[in-house]
XYZ file of C-alpha atoms in Angstrom:
735
model
C -14.987 -13.815 -30.899
C -14.070 -17.201 -29.450
C -15.453 -18.263 -26.242
C -13.265 -20.372 -23.872
C -15.136 -22.134 -20.995
C -12.366 -22.673 -18.306
C -14.836 -24.514 -16.069
C -15.544 -27.323 -18.654
C -14.310 -30.909 -18.306
C -12.739 -30.631 -21.670
C -10.600 -27.579 -20.679
C -9.563 -28.889 -17.266
C -8.536 -32.190 -18.702
C -6.299 -30.479 -21.275
C -5.010 -27.431 -19.486
C -1.941 -27.533 -17.233
C -1.680 -25.011 -14.325
C -4.690 -22.952 -15.382
C -5.245 -19.933 -13.192
C -7.270 -16.691 -13.066
C -5.803 -13.455 -11.453
C -7.348 -10.185 -10.923
C -6.081 -6.861 -9.318
C -8.187 -4.213 -7.647
C -6.611 -1.640 -10.052
C -4.816 -3.438 -12.762
C -7.025 -5.668 -14.757
C -7.474 -9.433 -14.919
C -5.934 -12.373 -16.872
C -6.242 -16.074 -17.330
C -3.119 -18.159 -17.934
C -2.519 -21.880 -18.672
C -0.391 -24.262 -20.641
C -1.970 -26.216 -23.568
C -0.374 -29.412 -24.602
C -0.344 -30.031 -28.406
C 0.759 -32.471 -30.989
C 4.173 -32.022 -32.406
C 4.665 -28.456 -34.039
C 0.834 -27.862 -33.866
C -0.330 -24.357 -34.159
C -1.470 -22.254 -31.190
C -5.314 -22.458 -30.609
C -5.347 -18.706 -30.569
C -3.763 -15.965 -32.623
C -1.720 -13.090 -31.024
C -4.194 -10.277 -30.158
C -7.363 -12.394 -30.923
C -10.313 -11.311 -28.757
C -11.398 -14.061 -26.508
C -14.361 -14.414 -24.006
C -13.460 -16.371 -20.947
C -16.315 -18.043 -19.152
C -16.268 -19.583 -15.623
C -19.403 -21.648 -14.459
C -21.680 -19.575 -16.796
C -20.368 -16.313 -15.862
C -18.094 -14.087 -17.941
C -14.573 -13.697 -16.344
C -13.149 -11.359 -18.898
C -13.006 -10.416 -22.523
C -9.891 -9.326 -24.211
C -6.811 -10.107 -26.242
C -4.810 -13.430 -26.105
C -1.173 -12.263 -25.637
C 2.299 -13.471 -24.907
C 1.791 -16.761 -26.893
C 4.818 -18.837 -26.264
C 5.788 -22.263 -27.839
C 7.822 -24.751 -25.902
C 9.399 -27.986 -26.654
C 10.900 -30.188 -23.994
C 11.917 -33.570 -25.235
C 8.845 -35.273 -26.585
C 6.518 -32.867 -24.823
C 5.310 -29.755 -26.830
C 2.813 -27.130 -25.591
C 1.933 -23.421 -25.872
C 1.860 -21.083 -22.877
C -1.277 -18.840 -23.329
C -2.324 -15.764 -21.498
C -5.744 -13.908 -22.033
C -6.202 -10.506 -20.646
C -9.051 -8.087 -20.201
C -9.039 -4.631 -22.022
C -6.785 -3.198 -19.169
C -4.084 -4.578 -21.167
C -4.949 -2.228 -24.081
C -4.941 0.712 -21.522
C -1.601 -0.389 -20.297
C 0.138 -0.699 -23.709
C -1.162 2.413 -25.692
C 0.226 5.870 -24.997
C -1.837 8.836 -24.414
C -1.068 11.939 -26.540
C -2.773 15.328 -26.121
C -5.381 15.807 -28.922
C -6.004 19.515 -29.187
C -6.689 19.870 -25.501
C -4.563 22.654 -24.240
C -4.497 21.325 -20.662
C -4.642 17.790 -21.520
C -6.501 15.664 -19.142
C -6.910 18.890 -16.873
C -8.930 20.705 -19.499
C -11.585 21.170 -16.805
C -10.585 22.312 -13.396
C -11.983 24.091 -10.456
C -10.497 27.695 -10.130
C -10.034 30.157 -7.262
C -10.062 33.799 -7.893
C -8.055 36.343 -6.282
C -8.702 39.903 -5.373
C -7.330 41.175 -8.511
C -9.792 39.005 -10.578
C -7.078 36.796 -11.919
C -7.917 33.160 -11.872
C -5.731 30.689 -10.283
C -5.795 26.852 -10.878
C -5.966 24.977 -7.684
C -7.705 21.636 -8.025
C -9.389 19.476 -10.656
C -12.581 17.246 -10.368
C -11.408 13.646 -10.532
C -14.490 12.624 -12.485
C -13.571 15.208 -15.106
C -10.003 13.994 -15.334
C -10.962 10.218 -15.406
C -13.493 11.136 -18.155
C -10.734 13.049 -20.099
C -8.505 9.991 -20.118
C -11.129 7.328 -20.932
C -13.004 9.442 -23.540
C -9.556 9.780 -25.272
C -8.872 6.122 -25.021
C -12.235 5.263 -26.516
C -12.252 7.883 -29.392
C -8.505 7.990 -30.208
C -7.124 4.561 -29.216
C -10.261 2.791 -30.110
C -10.287 0.770 -26.986
C -13.706 -1.022 -27.110
C -15.087 -0.176 -23.708
C -17.617 1.912 -21.886
C -17.000 3.370 -18.473
C -18.952 3.959 -15.329
C -17.560 6.400 -12.723
C -18.890 5.681 -9.313
C -17.056 8.524 -7.588
C -18.309 11.402 -5.293
C -18.902 14.395 -7.637
C -16.795 16.670 -5.457
C -13.704 14.483 -5.269
C -10.706 16.609 -6.243
C -7.191 16.185 -7.368
C -4.168 18.726 -7.687
C -3.137 18.782 -11.298
C 0.337 17.055 -11.956
C 2.830 17.079 -14.776
C 2.921 13.930 -16.862
C 4.693 12.814 -20.101
C 4.897 9.736 -22.360
C 2.278 8.001 -20.229
C 0.125 5.058 -21.159
C -3.612 5.341 -20.252
C -3.451 2.809 -17.461
C -0.364 4.677 -15.961
C -2.409 8.028 -16.007
C -5.191 6.226 -14.327
C -2.883 4.815 -11.705
C -1.276 8.312 -11.006
C -5.068 9.655 -10.495
C -5.711 6.732 -8.156
C -2.915 7.983 -5.787
C -5.032 10.946 -5.021
C -7.905 8.944 -3.943
C -7.285 6.345 -1.261
C -8.800 2.887 -1.786
C -10.105 3.592 -5.464
C -10.692 0.449 -7.381
C -11.412 -0.549 -10.964
C -12.953 -3.539 -12.580
C -14.803 -4.615 -15.658
C -18.534 -5.626 -15.885
C -19.939 -7.372 -18.890
C -23.338 -7.188 -20.501
C -25.505 -9.697 -22.230
C -24.175 -8.364 -25.537
C -20.709 -8.810 -24.442
C -20.087 -5.328 -24.032
C -17.174 -4.258 -21.602
C -17.791 -1.435 -18.977
C -14.916 -0.338 -16.925
C -16.023 0.608 -13.411
C -13.973 2.871 -11.265
C -15.266 3.483 -7.831
C -13.830 5.227 -4.688
C -14.040 3.945 -1.077
C -17.758 5.029 -0.543
C -19.007 3.245 -3.635
C -17.103 -0.053 -3.323
C -19.270 -3.094 -2.847
C -19.326 -4.874 0.460
C -18.101 -8.383 0.599
C -18.595 -10.819 3.722
C -16.375 -13.804 4.249
C -18.210 -16.072 6.860
C -15.564 -18.312 8.358
C -18.531 -20.546 9.704
C -19.967 -21.154 6.255
C -16.862 -21.208 4.069
C -13.841 -23.507 4.129
C -10.815 -21.329 4.876
C -7.576 -23.074 5.434
C -5.161 -20.200 5.909
C -5.978 -16.572 7.331
C -3.420 -13.890 8.202
C -4.436 -10.292 9.022
C -2.338 -7.424 10.465
C -3.785 -4.142 11.574
C -2.363 -0.905 9.861
C -2.943 2.126 12.183
C -0.301 3.960 10.161
C -2.768 4.172 7.093
C -5.166 6.142 9.309
C -3.446 9.640 9.358
C -4.359 11.913 12.289
C -3.931 14.861 9.772
C -3.270 15.593 6.134
C -1.400 18.554 4.962
C 0.026 20.234 1.809
C 3.150 22.284 2.131
C 4.975 24.409 -0.444
C 8.035 26.534 -0.913
C 7.808 30.268 -0.002
C 10.395 31.055 -2.599
C 11.942 29.337 -5.591
C 15.264 30.712 -4.294
C 15.072 30.062 -0.603
C 12.963 26.888 -0.591
C 11.541 27.854 2.833
C 8.845 25.400 3.418
C 5.514 26.474 4.545
C 2.093 24.914 5.188
C -0.508 25.685 2.557
C -3.393 23.953 4.103
C -3.946 21.293 6.796
C -6.946 19.176 7.732
C -8.394 19.011 10.386
C -7.936 22.794 10.762
C -5.161 23.749 13.164
C -3.923 20.050 13.507
C -0.102 19.555 13.931
C 1.832 17.935 11.204
C 4.436 16.888 13.676
C 2.707 13.562 14.580
C 3.226 9.843 13.779
C 1.447 8.640 10.575
C 0.652 12.241 9.331
C 0.375 12.371 5.496
C 2.076 15.376 3.975
C 2.893 16.310 0.396
C 4.888 19.262 -0.981
C 3.391 21.092 -3.860
C 4.419 23.982 -5.943
C 3.246 27.522 -5.080
C 0.264 28.327 -7.268
C 1.334 30.964 -9.906
C 1.648 34.442 -8.678
C 1.030 33.638 -4.951
C 3.332 34.640 -2.189
C 3.049 32.621 1.158
C 4.067 35.013 3.692
C 1.695 37.846 4.061
C -1.152 39.356 5.921
C -3.040 36.173 6.866
C -0.087 34.359 8.233
C 1.045 30.813 7.528
C -2.201 29.336 5.998
C -3.459 32.361 4.029
C -1.124 33.717 1.222
C -1.943 36.566 -0.887
C -1.044 37.658 -4.503
C 2.008 39.389 -5.623
C 3.878 39.639 -8.780
C 6.869 37.688 -7.373
C 7.930 34.566 -5.673
C 11.444 35.839 -4.792
C 12.929 36.832 -1.447
C 11.506 40.377 -1.381
C 8.352 39.311 0.474
C 7.388 42.618 2.142
C 6.067 41.237 5.401
C 6.165 38.351 7.682
C 3.246 37.782 10.184
C 3.874 35.983 13.406
C 1.183 34.693 15.691
C 1.176 33.133 19.076
C -1.517 31.698 21.167
C -1.192 31.923 24.982
C -1.198 28.731 26.892
C -4.528 27.945 28.654
C -5.283 28.382 32.265
C -8.148 25.943 32.726
C -8.265 22.036 32.279
C -11.123 22.261 29.877
C -9.127 24.594 27.587
C -6.125 22.402 28.022
C -8.099 19.402 26.723
C -9.013 21.293 23.564
C -5.481 22.298 23.034
C -4.413 18.583 23.424
C -6.872 17.462 20.759
C -5.536 20.212 18.438
C -1.994 18.853 19.001
C -2.918 15.249 18.654
C -6.316 14.940 16.546
C -6.259 11.187 17.107
C -7.476 11.840 20.638
C -10.681 13.293 19.327
C -12.242 9.843 19.370
C -11.384 9.440 23.071
C -14.609 9.487 25.148
C -14.469 11.892 28.126
C -10.949 13.199 27.586
C -10.009 15.253 30.584
C -6.705 16.985 31.573
C -6.576 15.750 35.089
C -4.524 18.921 36.536
C -2.688 21.909 35.292
C 0.184 20.672 33.193
C 3.771 21.182 34.024
C 5.458 23.606 31.547
C 9.356 23.490 31.483
C 11.520 25.784 29.415
C 14.152 23.724 27.595
C 17.314 24.293 25.569
C 16.846 22.896 22.038
C 19.603 21.653 19.780
C 19.129 24.489 17.453
C 19.403 27.261 20.077
C 22.257 28.976 18.333
C 19.670 30.423 15.959
C 19.242 34.091 16.551
C 16.223 35.171 18.534
C 16.243 32.246 21.046
C 15.196 33.223 24.565
C 14.423 30.784 27.501
C 11.918 33.496 28.610
C 10.118 33.402 25.422
C 7.516 30.812 26.568
C 4.215 32.526 27.135
C 2.695 31.781 23.748
C 2.709 28.785 21.470
C 4.016 29.948 18.118
C 1.130 28.965 15.663
C 2.066 30.634 12.387
C 4.799 32.669 10.853
C 8.546 32.221 11.189
C 11.063 34.260 13.372
C 14.524 35.163 11.897
C 16.001 36.578 15.176
C 16.941 40.009 13.776
C 14.662 41.802 15.997
C 15.205 42.038 19.829
C 11.448 42.311 20.327
C 10.368 39.026 18.608
C 11.883 35.965 20.364
C 11.325 32.141 20.261
C 11.784 29.528 22.663
C 10.969 25.706 23.349
C 8.890 24.094 26.268
C 8.266 20.717 27.302
C 4.614 20.227 28.423
C 3.693 17.360 30.605
C -0.112 16.649 30.997
C -1.937 13.994 32.882
C -5.020 12.978 30.887
C -7.960 10.718 31.489
C -10.236 8.788 29.069
C -12.900 6.329 29.232
C -12.084 3.168 27.126
C -9.791 4.831 24.771
C -9.726 3.120 21.314
C -6.894 0.825 20.591
C -5.237 3.291 18.257
C -4.300 5.550 21.126
C -4.391 3.102 24.083
C -0.684 3.195 24.328
C -0.905 6.749 25.613
C -3.170 5.556 28.548
C -1.185 2.849 30.195
C -2.584 3.462 33.930
C -5.840 1.934 35.094
C -8.034 4.665 36.771
C -10.798 2.570 38.112
C -14.388 2.111 36.941
C -16.745 4.805 35.900
C -20.357 5.069 35.181
C -19.728 4.279 31.402
C -16.631 2.103 31.362
C -13.049 1.741 32.598
C -11.114 4.989 33.131
C -7.464 5.032 31.824
C -4.827 7.657 32.606
C -1.497 8.510 31.027
C 0.951 11.248 30.793
C 1.476 13.030 27.585
C 4.640 14.999 26.766
C 4.811 17.568 23.942
C 7.768 19.605 22.823
C 6.411 22.946 21.576
C 7.983 26.029 19.864
C 6.904 29.108 21.728
C 7.213 32.868 21.322
C 6.848 35.970 23.490
C 4.159 37.721 21.282
C 0.546 37.167 20.468
C 0.928 39.175 17.056
C 3.895 40.677 15.304
C 4.615 41.734 11.892
C 8.087 42.667 10.376
C 9.553 43.331 7.096
C 11.614 40.621 5.636
C 14.601 43.092 4.803
C 18.158 43.246 5.905
C 17.241 44.760 9.221
C 14.102 42.682 10.043
C 12.258 45.950 10.495
C 9.471 45.434 13.120
C 6.211 47.059 12.250
C 4.070 46.134 15.178
C 4.010 43.755 18.244
C 1.073 42.942 20.557
C 0.418 40.458 23.287
C -2.878 39.273 21.899
C -3.674 37.571 18.566
C -5.192 40.488 16.802
C -3.429 42.408 13.989
C -2.455 46.075 14.167
C -5.158 46.984 11.455
C -2.444 48.007 8.761
C -2.458 44.788 6.973
C -2.268 45.047 3.284
C -5.398 42.830 2.429
C -5.714 44.071 -1.083
C -5.813 41.124 -3.440
C -5.769 38.466 -0.555
C -7.398 35.019 -0.887
C -7.271 31.909 1.200
C -5.492 28.969 -0.398
C -6.347 26.817 2.546
C -10.021 27.136 1.439
C -9.029 26.187 -2.137
C -7.400 22.931 -1.042
C -9.790 22.239 1.906
C -12.121 20.095 0.011
C -9.443 17.979 -1.428
C -7.792 17.502 2.072
C -11.095 16.775 3.667
C -12.107 14.125 1.279
C -8.723 12.404 1.495
C -8.857 12.450 5.330
C -12.346 11.059 5.470
C -11.327 8.286 3.086
C -8.873 6.888 5.436
C -10.916 6.967 8.803
C -11.526 3.017 8.673
C -8.810 1.159 10.265
C -7.478 -1.098 7.454
C -5.970 -4.511 7.627
C -3.199 -6.195 5.414
C -3.394 -9.950 5.034
C -4.492 -12.963 3.072
C -6.771 -15.779 3.048
C -6.989 -19.158 1.317
C -10.619 -19.945 0.520
C -11.468 -23.487 -0.751
C -15.038 -22.700 -1.676
C -16.109 -20.554 -4.652
C -15.060 -17.054 -3.804
C -16.629 -15.083 -6.785
C -16.371 -11.651 -5.568
C -15.343 -8.169 -6.932
C -11.688 -7.485 -6.633
C -11.709 -4.033 -5.042
C -14.673 -4.795 -2.770
C -14.652 -4.005 0.989
C -14.048 -7.178 2.888
C -15.435 -7.873 6.284
C -15.052 -11.272 8.059
C -17.675 -12.784 10.125
C -17.168 -15.868 12.521
C -13.915 -14.801 13.854
C -12.729 -11.816 15.736
C -15.271 -9.016 16.511
C -13.297 -6.302 15.081
C -12.883 -8.107 11.708
C -16.666 -7.518 11.206
C -16.215 -3.916 10.684
C -12.715 -3.580 9.028
C -13.880 -3.152 5.490
C -10.447 -3.790 3.952
C -10.227 -3.416 0.264
C -9.567 -6.709 -1.794
C -6.364 -6.017 -3.655
C -5.884 -9.430 -5.422
C -7.644 -12.595 -6.053
C -5.828 -15.644 -7.544
C -7.986 -18.572 -8.511
C -6.701 -22.064 -9.368
C -9.187 -23.134 -12.048
C -8.704 -26.855 -11.392
C -9.069 -26.946 -7.574
C -11.286 -23.879 -7.262
C -9.077 -22.568 -4.418
C -8.837 -18.806 -4.275
C -5.930 -16.795 -2.631
C -7.376 -13.559 -1.451
C -5.047 -10.524 -0.645
C -6.500 -7.533 1.297
C -4.899 -4.360 2.358
C -4.031 -0.866 1.169
C -1.943 -0.123 -1.972
C 1.004 2.273 -1.927
C -1.537 5.017 -3.047
C -1.449 6.338 0.501
C 1.695 8.116 -0.472
C 0.822 11.313 -2.211
C 4.392 12.469 -2.227
C 5.414 9.756 -4.703
C 3.040 11.085 -7.314
C 3.995 14.784 -6.643
C 7.729 13.982 -6.831
C 7.326 12.260 -10.047
C 5.321 15.249 -11.479
C 8.116 17.565 -10.072
C 10.947 15.696 -11.893
C 9.380 16.467 -15.148
C 9.683 20.314 -14.443
C 13.071 20.265 -12.823
C 14.829 21.739 -15.881
C 12.339 24.707 -15.826
C 12.957 25.160 -12.093
C 16.725 25.466 -12.673
C 16.090 27.985 -15.318
C 13.858 30.000 -13.046
C 16.598 29.710 -10.162
C 19.272 31.090 -12.420
C 17.033 33.953 -13.870
C 16.074 34.925 -10.179
C 19.658 34.928 -8.960
C 20.732 37.151 -11.913
C 18.023 39.701 -11.318
C 18.719 39.749 -7.663
C 22.334 40.742 -8.267
C 23.796 37.680 -6.642
C 25.447 36.735 -10.042
C 27.432 39.950 -10.533
C 31.117 39.512 -10.320
C 32.553 42.361 -8.117
C 32.225 45.877 -9.214
C 33.445 49.104 -7.505
C 31.599 51.792 -5.816
C 33.646 54.589 -7.334
C 30.789 56.355 -9.083
C 29.202 57.667 -5.938
C 25.956 59.292 -6.332
C 22.647 57.484 -5.851
C 23.193 54.271 -7.517
C 22.578 51.033 -5.477
C 25.398 48.958 -4.284
C 25.576 45.138 -4.965
C 25.220 44.689 -1.194
C 21.775 46.137 -1.322
C 20.630 43.617 -3.816
C 21.744 40.646 -1.953
C 19.204 38.166 -0.672
C 18.329 38.958 2.894
C 18.352 36.298 5.702
C 15.140 34.340 5.655
C 13.227 33.222 8.676
C 14.483 30.014 10.307
C 12.204 29.064 13.164
C 8.408 28.180 12.691
C 5.712 26.401 14.484
C 6.521 23.011 15.761
C 4.586 20.670 18.124
C 5.870 17.202 18.656
C 4.358 14.416 20.751
C 7.115 12.554 22.486
C 7.304 8.751 23.055
C 4.369 7.353 25.002
C 4.729 6.595 28.694
C 5.980 3.118 29.430
C 3.206 0.951 31.235
C 4.268 -0.584 34.514
C 4.673 -4.419 34.442
C 1.565 -6.275 35.168
C -0.074 -3.305 37.063
C -1.945 -1.841 34.116
C -2.216 -4.786 31.803
C -5.474 -4.858 29.842
C -5.272 -8.663 30.000
C -7.260 -10.019 32.761
C -6.382 -13.216 34.662
C -7.316 -14.665 37.900
C -5.623 -13.026 40.987
C -4.093 -10.417 38.840
C -3.112 -7.197 40.634
C -4.000 -3.880 38.996
C -3.234 -0.467 40.215
C -5.574 2.600 40.143
C -4.110 6.080 39.887
C -5.308 9.433 41.100
C -5.118 12.639 39.150
C -1.533 13.417 40.807
C -0.251 10.395 39.173
C 0.227 8.357 42.577
C -1.127 4.892 43.281
C -4.649 5.473 44.878
C -5.976 1.790 45.013
C -5.017 -1.662 44.214
C -7.371 -4.388 43.053
C -7.243 -8.180 42.749
C -9.006 -10.036 39.938
C -11.104 -12.702 41.467
C -9.942 -16.173 40.557
C -10.700 -19.925 41.094
C -9.245 -22.506 43.555
C -8.844 -26.289 43.025
C -8.915 -28.768 45.629
C -8.917 -32.595 45.061
C -9.675 -31.935 41.418
C -12.739 -29.804 41.909
C -13.310 -25.955 41.941
C -14.253 -24.825 45.431
C -15.669 -21.524 46.655
C -16.704 -20.036 43.265
C -14.905 -16.871 42.591
C -12.646 -15.747 45.335
C -11.594 -13.827 47.455
C -14.741 -12.152 48.743
C -14.655 -8.362 49.437
C -15.457 -4.928 48.247
C -15.379 -4.137 44.582
C -17.179 -4.723 41.323
C -16.881 -6.260 37.772
C -14.736 -9.122 39.297
C -12.285 -6.891 41.066
C -11.721 -6.942 44.807
C -10.154 -4.006 46.684
C -6.980 -4.786 48.226
C -6.338 -3.639 51.761
C -2.884 -2.256 50.843
C -1.490 -0.160 48.161
C 2.157 -1.064 48.732
C 4.054 -4.149 49.874
C 2.859 -7.671 49.777
C -0.715 -8.956 48.997
C -1.499 -12.387 50.315
C -4.602 -14.642 49.737
C -5.845 -16.809 52.704
C -8.120 -19.622 52.029
C -9.926 -21.528 54.970
C -11.411 -25.016 55.080
C -13.246 -26.503 57.849
C -12.168 -29.690 59.692
C -14.015 -31.632 57.036
C -12.220 -29.944 54.082
C -15.214 -27.805 53.145
C -14.719 -24.306 51.951
C -15.181 -21.831 54.731
C -14.056 -18.391 53.012
C -11.121 -16.449 51.728
C -9.694 -12.959 52.186
C -6.816 -10.679 51.207
C -4.132 -9.510 53.728
C -0.819 -7.689 53.769
C 0.866 -10.464 55.663
C 1.093 -14.252 54.942
C 1.250 -17.153 57.171
C 2.234 -20.705 57.424
C -0.125 -22.978 55.437
C -1.889 -25.782 57.358
C -2.851 -28.121 54.486
C -5.420 -30.936 54.623
C -4.227 -34.261 55.807
C -5.821 -37.507 54.965
C -4.909 -39.102 58.278
C -7.559 -40.821 60.249
C -6.809 -38.594 63.301
C -9.877 -36.402 64.200
C -9.486 -32.845 63.230
C -11.011 -30.011 65.532
C -9.490 -26.831 63.852
C -9.861 -25.333 60.317
C -7.206 -25.896 57.615
C -5.537 -22.717 56.222
C -3.790 -22.123 53.007
C -1.734 -18.809 52.189
C -0.811 -17.629 48.638
C 1.542 -14.762 47.842
C -0.214 -13.168 44.904
C 1.818 -9.912 44.286
C 4.115 -7.389 45.626
C 3.565 -3.509 44.916
C 6.730 -1.654 44.766
C 5.780 2.011 44.049
C 4.075 2.077 40.727
C 5.500 -1.289 39.621
C 3.601 -4.757 40.340
C 5.515 -8.017 40.728
C 3.101 -10.711 40.170
C 4.050 -13.809 41.963
C 0.948 -15.903 41.143
C -1.858 -15.793 38.591
C -4.524 -17.838 37.148
C -5.740 -20.795 39.406
C -4.504 -21.714 42.884
C -4.238 -25.353 43.972
C -4.819 -26.493 47.443
C -2.423 -29.392 48.022
C -2.830 -32.152 50.458
C -0.121 -32.469 53.310
C 2.727 -34.330 51.870
C 3.182 -36.197 55.186
C -0.518 -36.964 55.320
C -0.286 -39.854 57.624
C 1.968 -38.312 60.051
C 0.762 -36.135 62.864
C -1.308 -32.918 61.828
C -0.137 -29.425 62.354
C 1.493 -26.521 60.732
C 3.896 -27.340 57.894
């Protein structure tokens, strides 16, 4: 094995454009151009294993590849790239070797009531071990591996074909946010591939006060902190009616911004529409249209504000982090006519219950659906930045911080029943209806099992892995940045929020001559589960089309005519037609956040800024002016002014509508006397430098703001200047 020291003077004098690049989940490489004498051989052979050293540390061990000779006039050189063993994993295909389930030879199973076992999820550690064991034993990739991953981390088995080892690893990575991989090298030059998830990544600190950083760009990514994670499926191969298999947190709405959802195939032999409702399917022999029963459940709207607060958190789980969240008053519930009101079963009176599970096909006159608009006034103490847009109105000080108020508007699908069951047949035969959420007691529970429980661990781990607010960005570091690519970066010596950001280092590019590193942080595209699932589903599309055709033929939909002349007890073709399927299901949508009034609720605080405080009824209750400073003759006078009732640098305004004026008084010797707020201004009597003896105080008036309803027009903010009378040597008096 050759050793190449890329920090030596000989190498740096010889090499042109030497650089080192490594990815958080894609290996590392060193590339450079080596000038040579005319028609000289390359210093390395294609595929030769090389050890690359930088300042006494092993950067990588792996093959020299892509050796390219170039001749330009009298200049001749070789372009050389040396990669780590990830290159081997990226260029060798995986083939099943006697394992019936391939990389999913080991998986966790759920058991139905009939005793038949159903594949639901696989353990990520087992799957990764299957891939890497195969790479070492069959492809003879000379590596060891160390999996630093939670032992309970799960993955949903997916289809794959003609994959390399690296592409399989990358597909697995999509199921575990912020998973990284890198090589560690031992004293005996052994290579160990480390694969770690978010909880086991090393922490990396970049201290701006101690390190020379010439460029820094960071962007917060709240869209990568999903308020809920859900898996959906199709209730039937034929109908493709979408249903939710599992949601985390439990009961959260999937109709929110930034929610992560993925559609998976129904587990074999499972029907998604029986006794336990939307989230609890039961076993049957068919996935076709002939599901025997649909369960509809509704939840009555609350009557108290505490219950409404709990309902709001279920509808918008992002608000769980709001301290002291309260619903200020009973919300306003208004029946609305949706765009799809032409669906059968719509009724403007069916607004007593939120539709929480099941779907309504409109065939029964006893089971109706509707839509309502729910407007709520909510309060919270210092809400986090991720939800601050929902609380634009300042509500004054509380014992623990600033109170903020906002109006949330939800659009909710409703129903007129607490519980109902009906047969999914041509008539939509109703079996039972009640006003509460309990069942009638005649549910067919034989053979039932809860698929939401099977997927709960997977969804929970995915959800918990995305709680830290990530940043996208880059930095140019001029000092030695010898850190693990894949580490969780925090930055000190800058903004306070950077100290806790823990964003994953995705790429490091090092200029070997200058020692300058370009560091890229952020979240890779692995947040999209659906990409991986769609790719898997495409491989099975031919089988799906075959199943579709077979199901259509068995249902009688493929028969061509046929008379009824035989009489007797035979079934007609009409009896075998697919019945109309449910069309309206649960839906909760959080509409656009309330627009904040100009200036009146700004979180930015400047001198003499006017801020409004709102009561629980949404009306302006008080107005406050931020204390500021005044300058006279080049000096600050009076400290913070105006004086008055208030706290925290805010003075209560005497008015909540109309104009607000600041009055400042100086004595006859131009010494500060005092200041106050008033609803009316006056004529300023500025200081004059004339020698005439003055007996009365000087007065200055400043128009700070005008309150128009819930809007604030700010006329002056920052610092006020007390000017000297322009006619200073003329007679004194009002100007």
